Short mmCIF file of C-alpha atoms and ligand atoms in Angstrom, two decimals:
data_model
loop_
_atom_site.label_atom_id
_atom_site.label_comp_id
_atom_site.label_asym_id
_atom_site.label_seq_id
_atom_site.Cartn_x
_atom_site.Cartn_y
_atom_site.Cartn_z
CA MET A 4 246.25 185.94 91.08
CA GLY A 5 247.47 188.68 93.32
CA GLU A 6 247.94 190.08 96.78
CA ALA A 7 244.73 190.25 98.74
CA PRO A 8 243.95 193.40 100.67
CA ALA A 9 244.57 192.65 104.33
CA PHE A 10 241.00 193.14 105.47
CA LEU A 11 239.76 190.57 102.97
CA VAL A 12 242.09 187.83 104.04
CA ASP A 13 241.23 188.62 107.62
CA ASP A 14 237.49 188.51 106.98
CA LEU A 15 237.65 185.42 104.82
CA GLN A 16 239.64 183.49 107.39
CA ASN A 17 237.60 184.48 110.40
CA GLU A 18 233.98 184.19 109.45
CA PRO A 19 231.71 182.95 106.69
CA LEU A 20 230.14 186.06 105.19
CA ASN A 21 227.82 184.46 102.66
CA GLY A 22 225.67 187.15 101.11
CA PHE A 23 226.65 189.93 103.47
CA GLU A 24 228.71 192.96 102.69
CA LEU A 25 232.20 193.12 104.07
CA LYS A 26 232.89 195.67 106.77
CA SER A 27 235.18 197.88 104.76
CA GLY A 28 232.33 199.78 103.13
CA THR A 29 233.61 198.96 99.65
CA CYS A 30 230.33 197.24 98.69
CA LYS A 31 231.77 193.77 98.34
CA THR A 32 230.11 190.49 99.23
CA THR A 33 231.63 187.07 99.69
CA THR A 34 229.98 183.76 98.85
CA THR A 35 231.71 180.51 99.72
CA ILE A 36 231.08 177.41 97.64
CA GLY A 37 233.28 174.46 98.59
CA ASP A 38 236.90 175.59 98.55
CA LYS A 39 236.12 178.76 96.63
CA THR A 40 235.07 182.11 97.97
CA TYR A 41 233.69 184.52 95.39
CA VAL A 42 234.39 188.12 96.31
CA ILE A 43 231.98 190.25 94.30
CA GLY A 44 232.01 194.02 94.24
CA GLY A 45 233.78 197.17 93.19
CA ALA A 46 237.41 196.81 92.30
CA ASP A 47 239.98 198.79 94.22
CA ASP A 48 241.26 200.32 90.97
CA GLY A 49 238.12 202.41 90.60
CA THR A 50 236.53 200.25 87.86
CA LEU A 51 232.89 201.16 87.35
CA SER A 52 231.60 197.61 86.99
CA ILE A 53 231.10 194.88 89.57
CA GLU A 54 234.24 192.75 89.60
CA VAL A 55 234.77 189.16 90.73
CA ARG A 56 237.75 187.55 92.40
CA ILE A 57 238.00 184.05 93.80
CA PHE A 58 239.91 182.94 96.88
CA ASP A 59 240.74 179.25 96.56
CA SER A 60 241.34 178.01 100.09
CA SER A 61 242.67 174.64 98.90
CA LEU A 62 245.52 176.49 97.15
CA GLY A 63 245.60 179.44 99.55
CA GLU A 64 245.60 181.66 96.46
CA TRP A 65 243.61 184.37 94.74
CA VAL A 66 242.37 183.55 91.25
CA GLN A 67 241.30 186.09 88.65
CA PRO A 68 238.59 184.34 86.60
CA THR A 69 237.80 184.84 82.93
CA VAL A 70 234.53 186.77 82.98
CA TYR A 71 231.91 186.28 80.23
CA GLY A 72 228.87 188.47 79.63
CA THR A 73 228.29 192.16 80.22
CA LYS A 74 229.37 193.10 83.73
CA PRO A 75 226.76 194.95 85.81
CA LEU A 76 227.61 198.52 86.71
CA LEU A 77 228.42 199.29 90.32
CA SER A 78 225.55 200.35 92.55
CA LYS A 79 225.27 201.45 96.15
CA GLY A 80 225.78 197.87 97.26
CA HIS A 81 224.19 194.50 96.71
CA SER A 82 223.09 191.28 98.36
CA ALA A 83 224.30 187.90 97.15
CA VAL A 84 222.52 184.55 97.48
CA PHE A 85 223.92 181.23 96.23
CA LEU A 86 221.44 179.11 94.20
CA ASN A 87 222.79 175.67 93.19
CA ASP A 88 224.93 176.75 90.22
CA ARG A 89 224.83 180.57 90.24
CA ILE A 90 224.88 183.51 92.61
CA LEU A 91 221.87 185.81 92.65
CA ILE A 92 222.90 189.45 92.99
CA LEU A 93 220.30 191.99 94.08
CA LYS A 94 221.62 195.50 93.44
CA LYS A 95 220.60 198.20 95.86
CA GLY A 96 219.15 201.44 94.59
CA ALA A 97 219.36 200.36 90.94
CA LYS A 98 216.69 200.91 88.28
CA SER A 99 214.00 198.23 88.08
CA ASP A 100 215.46 196.70 84.91
CA ASP A 101 218.97 196.58 86.36
CA GLN A 102 218.59 195.22 89.87
CA ILE A 103 218.56 191.44 89.46
CA TRP A 104 221.71 189.76 88.13
CA PHE A 105 223.19 186.27 88.16
CA LEU A 106 226.83 185.28 88.32
CA GLU A 107 226.97 181.80 86.82
CA VAL A 108 229.68 179.85 88.63
CA ASP A 109 228.85 176.19 87.93
CA THR A 110 226.26 176.09 85.13
CA GLN A 111 226.69 173.74 82.18
CA TYR A 112 227.83 176.69 80.04
CA VAL A 113 230.48 177.79 82.54
CA ARG A 114 231.72 174.24 83.07
CA ARG A 115 232.12 173.79 79.30
CA GLN A 116 234.06 177.05 78.98
CA GLN A 117 236.27 176.11 81.96
CA LYS A 118 237.12 172.81 80.30
CA GLN A 119 237.95 174.51 77.01
CA LEU A 120 240.05 177.31 78.51
CA GLY A 121 241.55 175.38 81.40
CA THR A 122 240.98 178.40 83.65
CA GLU A 123 238.40 179.54 86.15
CA VAL A 124 235.36 181.00 84.33
CA VAL A 125 232.31 182.89 85.53
CA ALA A 126 229.52 184.43 83.43
CA TRP A 127 227.21 187.35 84.12
CA SER A 128 223.59 187.35 83.05
CA LYS A 129 220.80 189.76 83.81
CA GLY A 130 217.59 188.50 85.44
CA VAL A 131 214.42 188.88 83.40
CA ILE A 132 211.12 188.97 85.27
CA GLY A 133 208.33 186.79 83.90
CA ASN A 134 207.91 183.20 82.89
CA VAL A 135 208.76 183.55 79.24
CA GLU A 136 209.11 180.28 77.38
CA LYS A 137 212.22 179.09 75.53
CA PRO A 138 213.19 180.89 72.31
CA VAL A 139 212.12 179.19 69.07
CA VAL A 140 214.59 178.56 66.24
CA ILE A 141 212.92 177.99 62.85
CA SER A 142 214.97 176.76 59.89
CA GLY A 143 214.15 175.44 56.44
CA PRO A 144 214.98 176.01 52.80
CA SER A 145 214.29 179.33 51.12
CA GLY A 146 210.63 179.59 50.03
CA VAL A 147 209.30 176.85 52.33
CA GLY A 148 207.14 179.33 54.25
CA LYS A 149 209.13 180.15 57.42
CA GLY A 150 208.48 183.87 57.18
CA THR A 151 204.78 183.26 56.49
CA LEU A 152 204.37 180.99 59.54
CA ILE A 153 206.31 183.39 61.77
CA SER A 154 204.16 186.35 60.62
CA MET A 155 201.00 184.39 61.42
CA LEU A 156 202.31 183.61 64.91
CA MET A 157 203.35 187.20 65.60
CA LYS A 158 200.02 188.51 64.32
CA GLU A 159 197.96 186.18 66.49
CA PHE A 160 200.17 186.51 69.59
CA PRO A 161 201.77 189.97 69.41
CA ALA A 162 202.33 190.22 73.15
CA MET A 163 203.88 186.79 73.39
CA PHE A 164 206.47 186.66 70.58
CA GLY A 165 209.26 188.94 69.45
CA PHE A 166 211.30 188.46 66.28
CA SER A 167 215.09 188.37 66.47
CA VAL A 168 216.07 190.86 63.76
CA SER A 169 219.14 189.42 62.03
CA HIS A 170 221.94 191.28 60.29
CA THR A 171 222.52 190.56 56.61
CA THR A 172 224.72 191.81 53.81
CA ARG A 173 222.08 191.06 51.15
CA ALA A 174 220.13 193.93 49.60
CA PRO A 175 216.63 194.68 50.93
CA ARG A 176 213.63 193.41 48.96
CA GLY A 177 210.93 195.89 47.90
CA THR A 178 208.80 195.82 51.05
CA GLU A 179 211.53 195.06 53.57
CA LYS A 180 212.38 197.68 56.18
CA ASP A 181 215.78 198.16 57.79
CA GLY A 182 215.63 197.28 61.50
CA VAL A 183 212.32 195.44 61.10
CA HIS A 184 212.96 192.54 58.72
CA TYR A 185 216.75 192.72 58.87
CA HIS A 186 219.52 195.09 59.85
CA PHE A 187 220.94 195.62 56.35
CA THR A 188 224.67 195.97 56.77
CA GLU A 189 227.94 196.44 54.90
CA LYS A 190 230.10 193.30 54.81
CA SER A 191 233.15 195.00 56.33
CA VAL A 192 231.07 196.45 59.20
CA MET A 193 229.47 193.11 59.96
CA GLU A 194 232.80 191.28 59.83
CA LYS A 195 234.27 193.75 62.32
CA GLU A 196 231.28 193.29 64.66
CA ILE A 197 231.64 189.50 64.42
CA GLU A 198 235.30 189.88 65.35
CA ASP A 199 234.27 192.02 68.32
CA GLY A 200 232.12 189.15 69.60
CA LYS A 201 228.79 190.87 69.03
CA PHE A 202 227.19 187.87 67.31
CA LEU A 203 225.62 184.80 68.83
CA GLU A 204 225.96 183.04 65.46
CA PHE A 205 226.59 183.88 61.82
CA ALA A 206 226.81 182.01 58.51
CA SER A 207 227.32 182.56 54.83
CA VAL A 208 224.03 181.66 53.12
CA HIS A 209 223.31 181.84 49.36
CA GLY A 210 226.41 184.03 48.94
CA ASN A 211 225.60 186.58 51.67
CA LEU A 212 226.51 186.92 55.32
CA TYR A 213 223.70 186.53 57.87
CA GLY A 214 223.95 186.64 61.66
CA THR A 215 222.09 186.96 64.94
CA SER A 216 223.56 189.60 67.21
CA VAL A 217 223.49 189.00 70.95
CA GLU A 218 221.60 192.29 71.20
CA ALA A 219 218.84 191.10 68.82
CA VAL A 220 217.99 188.28 71.22
CA GLU A 221 218.42 190.39 74.36
CA VAL A 222 216.04 193.10 73.11
CA VAL A 223 213.27 190.51 72.83
CA ALA A 224 214.08 188.96 76.22
CA ASP A 225 214.05 192.40 77.86
CA ALA A 226 210.59 193.05 76.42
CA GLY A 227 209.47 189.89 78.27
CA LYS A 228 208.67 188.14 74.99
CA ARG A 229 209.47 184.72 73.56
CA CYS A 230 212.14 185.11 70.89
CA ILE A 231 211.74 183.66 67.38
CA LEU A 232 214.86 183.15 65.26
CA ASP A 233 214.57 182.51 61.50
CA ILE A 234 218.04 181.17 60.70
CA ASP A 235 219.64 178.61 58.41
CA VAL A 236 220.85 175.12 59.41
CA GLN A 237 224.44 176.26 60.04
CA GLY A 238 223.14 179.00 62.34
CA ALA A 239 220.87 176.52 64.11
CA ARG A 240 223.87 174.26 64.71
CA SER A 241 225.83 177.15 66.27
CA VAL A 242 222.91 178.13 68.49
CA ARG A 243 222.46 174.49 69.53
CA SER A 244 226.00 174.48 70.91
CA SER A 245 225.65 177.94 72.48
CA SER A 246 224.19 178.70 75.87
CA LEU A 247 220.83 179.75 74.44
CA GLU A 248 218.32 177.08 75.38
CA ALA A 249 215.80 176.95 72.53
CA ILE A 250 213.31 174.75 70.69
CA PHE A 251 214.55 173.85 67.20
CA ILE A 252 212.02 173.37 64.39
CA PHE A 253 212.82 172.47 60.79
CA VAL A 254 210.23 173.24 58.09
CA CYS A 255 210.16 170.95 55.02
CA PRO A 256 208.38 171.53 51.69
CA PRO A 257 205.94 168.85 50.42
CA SER A 258 208.17 168.48 47.31
CA MET A 259 211.00 170.22 45.45
CA GLU A 260 208.57 171.15 42.66
CA GLU A 261 206.28 172.92 45.13
CA LEU A 262 209.28 174.67 46.70
CA GLU A 263 210.36 175.97 43.29
CA LYS A 264 206.81 177.12 42.54
CA ARG A 265 206.61 179.06 45.82
CA LEU A 266 209.98 180.69 45.24
CA ARG A 267 209.06 181.72 41.69
CA ASP A 268 205.55 182.88 42.65
CA ARG A 269 206.99 185.00 45.47
CA GLY A 270 208.80 186.94 42.77
CA THR A 271 211.45 188.45 45.02
CA GLU A 272 214.58 186.84 43.58
CA THR A 273 216.40 186.97 40.27
CA GLU A 274 216.58 183.76 38.22
CA GLU A 275 220.20 183.31 39.29
CA GLN A 276 219.22 183.66 42.97
CA ILE A 277 216.32 181.23 42.58
CA LEU A 278 218.60 178.59 41.08
CA LYS A 279 221.18 179.10 43.83
CA ARG A 280 218.49 178.74 46.53
CA LEU A 281 217.09 175.59 44.93
CA ARG A 282 220.58 174.06 44.65
CA ASN A 283 221.17 174.74 48.36
CA ALA A 284 217.70 173.49 49.36
CA ALA A 285 218.42 169.80 48.80
CA ALA A 286 221.46 169.87 51.11
CA GLU A 287 219.61 171.91 53.73
CA ILE A 288 216.69 169.46 53.79
CA GLU A 289 219.09 166.53 54.02
CA GLN A 290 220.88 168.14 56.98
CA GLY A 291 217.67 169.29 58.63
CA LYS A 292 216.21 165.79 58.58
CA SER A 293 219.31 163.81 59.46
CA SER A 294 221.24 166.00 61.90
CA LYS A 295 220.40 165.88 65.57
CA ILE A 296 219.94 169.64 65.67
CA PHE A 297 216.16 169.78 65.35
CA ASP A 298 213.59 168.75 67.92
CA PHE A 299 210.69 168.78 65.43
CA ILE A 300 210.18 168.57 61.67
CA LEU A 301 207.09 170.25 60.22
CA TYR A 302 205.83 169.67 56.65
CA ASN A 303 204.36 172.84 55.21
CA ASP A 304 201.89 171.48 52.67
CA ASN A 305 198.59 173.04 53.65
CA LEU A 306 199.45 176.34 55.33
CA GLU A 307 196.60 176.38 57.86
CA GLU A 308 197.25 172.80 58.94
CA CYS A 309 200.97 173.46 59.29
CA TYR A 310 200.29 176.58 61.36
CA GLU A 311 198.00 174.60 63.69
CA LYS A 312 200.76 171.99 64.13
CA LEU A 313 203.28 174.73 64.89
CA LYS A 314 200.97 176.20 67.54
CA LYS A 315 200.54 172.74 69.04
CA LEU A 316 204.31 172.28 69.28
CA LEU A 317 204.56 175.59 71.06
CA GLY A 318 201.77 174.69 73.47
CA LEU A 319 199.38 177.23 71.95
CA SER A 320 196.64 175.01 70.57
CA GLY A 321 193.21 176.38 71.38
CA CYS A 322 194.94 179.23 73.14
CA VAL A 323 193.34 182.64 73.28
CA ALA A 324 195.94 185.33 72.67
CA ALA A 325 197.22 186.39 76.06
CA PRO A 326 196.76 190.02 77.06
CA PRO A 327 199.91 192.10 77.35
CA LYS A 328 201.68 191.63 80.64
CA SER A 329 200.84 194.18 83.29
CA ALA A 330 203.57 196.65 84.09
CA ALA A 331 203.44 195.57 87.73
CA LEU A 332 204.89 192.16 86.89
CA ARG A 333 207.99 193.74 85.44
CA GLU A 334 208.40 196.60 87.89
CA PHE A 335 210.12 195.91 91.14
CA ASN A 336 211.76 198.55 93.29
CA LEU A 337 214.37 197.29 95.64
CA PRO A 338 215.07 199.90 98.30
CA LEU A 339 218.53 200.52 99.69
CA ASP A 340 217.45 199.21 103.05
CA HIS A 341 216.53 195.54 102.79
CA SER A 342 217.51 192.11 103.99
CA VAL A 343 217.44 188.85 102.09
CA SER A 344 216.83 185.27 103.12
CA LYS A 345 216.34 182.02 101.19
CA ILE A 346 213.72 179.33 101.79
CA ASP A 347 213.98 176.45 99.29
CA ASP A 348 213.56 178.06 95.85
CA LYS A 349 212.12 181.26 97.24
CA ILE A 350 214.10 184.38 98.05
CA ILE A 351 212.39 186.50 100.67
CA ILE A 352 213.28 190.18 100.51
CA ASN A 353 212.37 192.24 103.51
CA CYS A 354 212.19 195.91 102.48
CA ILE A 355 212.13 198.50 105.19
CA SER A 356 211.02 202.02 104.46
CA SER A 357 210.60 204.72 107.07
CA GLY A 358 207.88 207.24 106.44
CA LEU A 359 207.30 210.40 108.44
CA GLU A 360 205.12 208.73 111.02
CA LYS A 361 205.91 205.06 111.07
CA GLU A 362 208.20 202.47 109.68
CA SER A 363 206.60 200.05 107.23
CA LYS A 364 207.92 196.74 105.94
CA ASN A 365 207.23 194.96 102.71
CA LEU A 366 207.95 191.33 102.10
CA ILE A 367 208.65 190.39 98.51
CA MET A 368 209.07 186.82 97.38
CA LEU A 369 211.26 186.12 94.37
CA ASP A 370 210.59 182.67 92.92
CA VAL A 371 213.74 181.18 91.37
CA SER A 372 212.41 177.64 90.90
CA THR A 373 211.96 177.93 87.13
CA LEU A 374 215.10 179.73 85.95
CA LYS A 375 215.74 179.18 82.26
CA GLY A 376 218.56 179.64 79.80
CA GLY A 377 221.50 181.68 80.97
CA ALA A 378 223.55 183.49 78.40
CA PRO A 379 223.68 185.27 76.12
CA GLY A 380 223.37 187.66 78.95
CA ARG A 381 219.90 186.90 80.29
CA THR A 382 218.36 184.50 82.82
CA ARG A 383 214.62 184.17 82.33
CA GLY A 384 211.82 182.74 84.42
CA LEU A 385 211.96 184.96 87.50
CA ASP A 386 208.66 185.60 89.20
CA PHE A 387 208.00 187.86 92.15
CA GLN A 388 205.09 188.51 94.42
CA ALA A 389 204.41 190.90 97.24
CA ILE A 390 203.60 188.46 100.03
CA GLY A 391 203.00 190.88 102.81
CA SER A 392 203.05 194.46 103.90
CA PHE A 393 202.86 195.30 107.53
CA SER A 394 203.00 198.66 109.18
CA ASP A 395 200.63 197.96 112.08
CA GLY A 396 201.06 194.26 112.47
CA LEU A 397 198.74 193.77 109.49
CA ILE A 398 199.89 191.37 106.80
CA GLY A 399 198.16 191.69 103.43
CA MET A 400 198.43 189.13 100.66
CA GLU A 401 198.71 190.60 97.20
CA LYS A 402 200.07 189.12 93.96
CA LEU A 403 201.57 191.71 91.67
CA SER A 404 200.98 189.80 88.41
N1 GDP B 514 222.61 181.70 60.18
C1 GDP B 514 221.70 182.62 59.95
N2 GDP B 514 220.84 182.47 58.93
C2 GDP B 514 219.92 183.45 58.74
C3 GDP B 514 219.83 184.57 59.56
N3 GDP B 514 218.80 185.35 59.12
C4 GDP B 514 218.27 184.69 58.09
N4 GDP B 514 218.94 183.55 57.83
C5 GDP B 514 218.67 182.51 56.83
O1 GDP B 514 219.17 182.96 55.58
C6 GDP B 514 218.41 182.34 54.57
C7 GDP B 514 218.02 183.37 53.53
O2 GDP B 514 217.14 184.31 54.09
P1 GDP B 514 216.47 185.42 53.20
O3 GDP B 514 217.51 186.13 52.42
O4 GDP B 514 215.59 186.25 54.06
O5 GDP B 514 215.64 184.58 52.13
P2 GDP B 514 214.37 183.63 52.25
O6 GDP B 514 214.70 182.52 53.20
O7 GDP B 514 214.23 183.15 50.86
O8 GDP B 514 213.23 184.46 52.70
C8 GDP B 514 217.22 181.65 55.25
O9 GDP B 514 217.51 180.28 55.34
C9 GDP B 514 217.20 182.27 56.61
O10 GDP B 514 216.69 181.37 57.57
C10 GDP B 514 220.76 184.69 60.64
O11 GDP B 514 220.77 185.64 61.42
N5 GDP B 514 221.67 183.71 60.77
N1 ADP B 515 201.70 176.16 52.70
C1 ADP B 515 201.86 177.00 51.69
N2 ADP B 515 201.22 176.77 50.54
C2 ADP B 515 201.38 177.61 49.49
N3 ADP B 515 202.15 178.73 49.51
C3 ADP B 515 202.81 179.00 50.64
C4 ADP B 515 202.71 178.16 51.78
N4 ADP B 515 203.48 178.68 52.77
C5 ADP B 515 204.05 179.80 52.24
N5 ADP B 515 203.64 180.00 51.00
C6 ADP B 515 204.08 181.07 50.06
O1 ADP B 515 205.37 180.69 49.62
C7 ADP B 515 206.19 181.84 49.46
C8 ADP B 515 207.45 181.70 50.30
O2 ADP B 515 207.12 181.79 51.67
P1 ADP B 515 208.05 182.55 52.69
O3 ADP B 515 207.32 182.62 53.99
O4 ADP B 515 208.53 183.83 52.10
O5 ADP B 515 209.26 181.50 52.77
P2 ADP B 515 210.65 181.55 53.53
O6 ADP B 515 210.56 182.61 54.59
O7 ADP B 515 210.83 180.19 54.10
O8 ADP B 515 211.67 181.86 52.50
C9 ADP B 515 205.35 183.05 49.85
O9 ADP B 515 204.85 183.65 48.68
C10 ADP B 515 204.22 182.45 50.68
O10 ADP B 515 203.03 183.19 50.55
#
């Protein structure tokens, strides 16, 4: 709460300013939803990130919300458009990977946090261009074949999937590379990073600490790929109750004898480790089958058959590996001079650029009908098309993807 600058109160009381910058030149926008007006923009204390304050007209008070997610850095201004449960922010003059942001104001995640904290909550997430499917969480006992199935998937569809590289305190195996298979970490360092909120989930498994950092998932999302997480049942449970919308798959062995054989034949663990993993396996299988965490259970008896079933679950049966996405789909330059309007689930951006001889206009359509999964920090499923360019009254139709 606090004193509102005079011009803001004045502006808020006199006219609805949805999506338009306030007159003061401080690069703020206001968006009114019910009794609440979200004032989004640079703070008056010189903060470098975009700040949010809420004016609650039913109380006649300013509210300082709890803000989740990484705040976007200030730019030369922005436009704001309200979409059902979040506000789309289009930053002016920002780099192509930093211009589309969402302020979640009424998503399921935000509502849950508000209930828990009893305060006003908003959450930032960055927009990711491209219709990438939900992340895939794969769990199962040690030695069941998770890593093998994931490697097959990544080999056949390298442009489609990206692996979430976990942190672990266990020692690397012979062929494992730091930063590729795991981020091998000291326990004290990892514990400090967990305390600092850098992890989406973590668990103690077979006597070591394992965890998925928020960054590990974001790196894959930013590359426009579908994220695969190989995590244990405890981790899957944490992700299930997080804001990451994923598909959860549990892999079962055909029998405990076969599981033991695979673990021994792999030859990567000491006898003590093998026994520990086998002891834990029974409980993991029990939980995997009975808990409501998993959407699908796969039996990995014959490897090829199991892989085909996995592909089917992921909608990839009979699918020819997709070519890498063209750069055009992910590149999008929003000029300083533009206006924004909304028609149903389509945001129409009218970009005006003045050349030496004539002024030309470009119309870009941003499709927000299939937004997926908010936090941690990313909203996927944005698609954009150039729907027209007219300098001499000529409108051309061109799809960028
Ligand atoms: N919760 C959680 N579990 C993980 C993570 N990374 C790996 N695990 C799980 O830790 C367990 C042991 O993994 P690992 O040491 O690679 O042995 P392996 O399963 O025998 O190959 C497996 O069940 C993994 O799924 C993580 O980031 N978080
Ligand atoms: N369906 C299968 N039949 C026989 N061996 C398998 C099968 N799937 C995996 N394996 C082998 O079992 C061992 C354990 O597999 P791995 O992928 O490392 O398991 P996880 O990642 O679940 O610990 C590996 O040596 C792998 O080659």
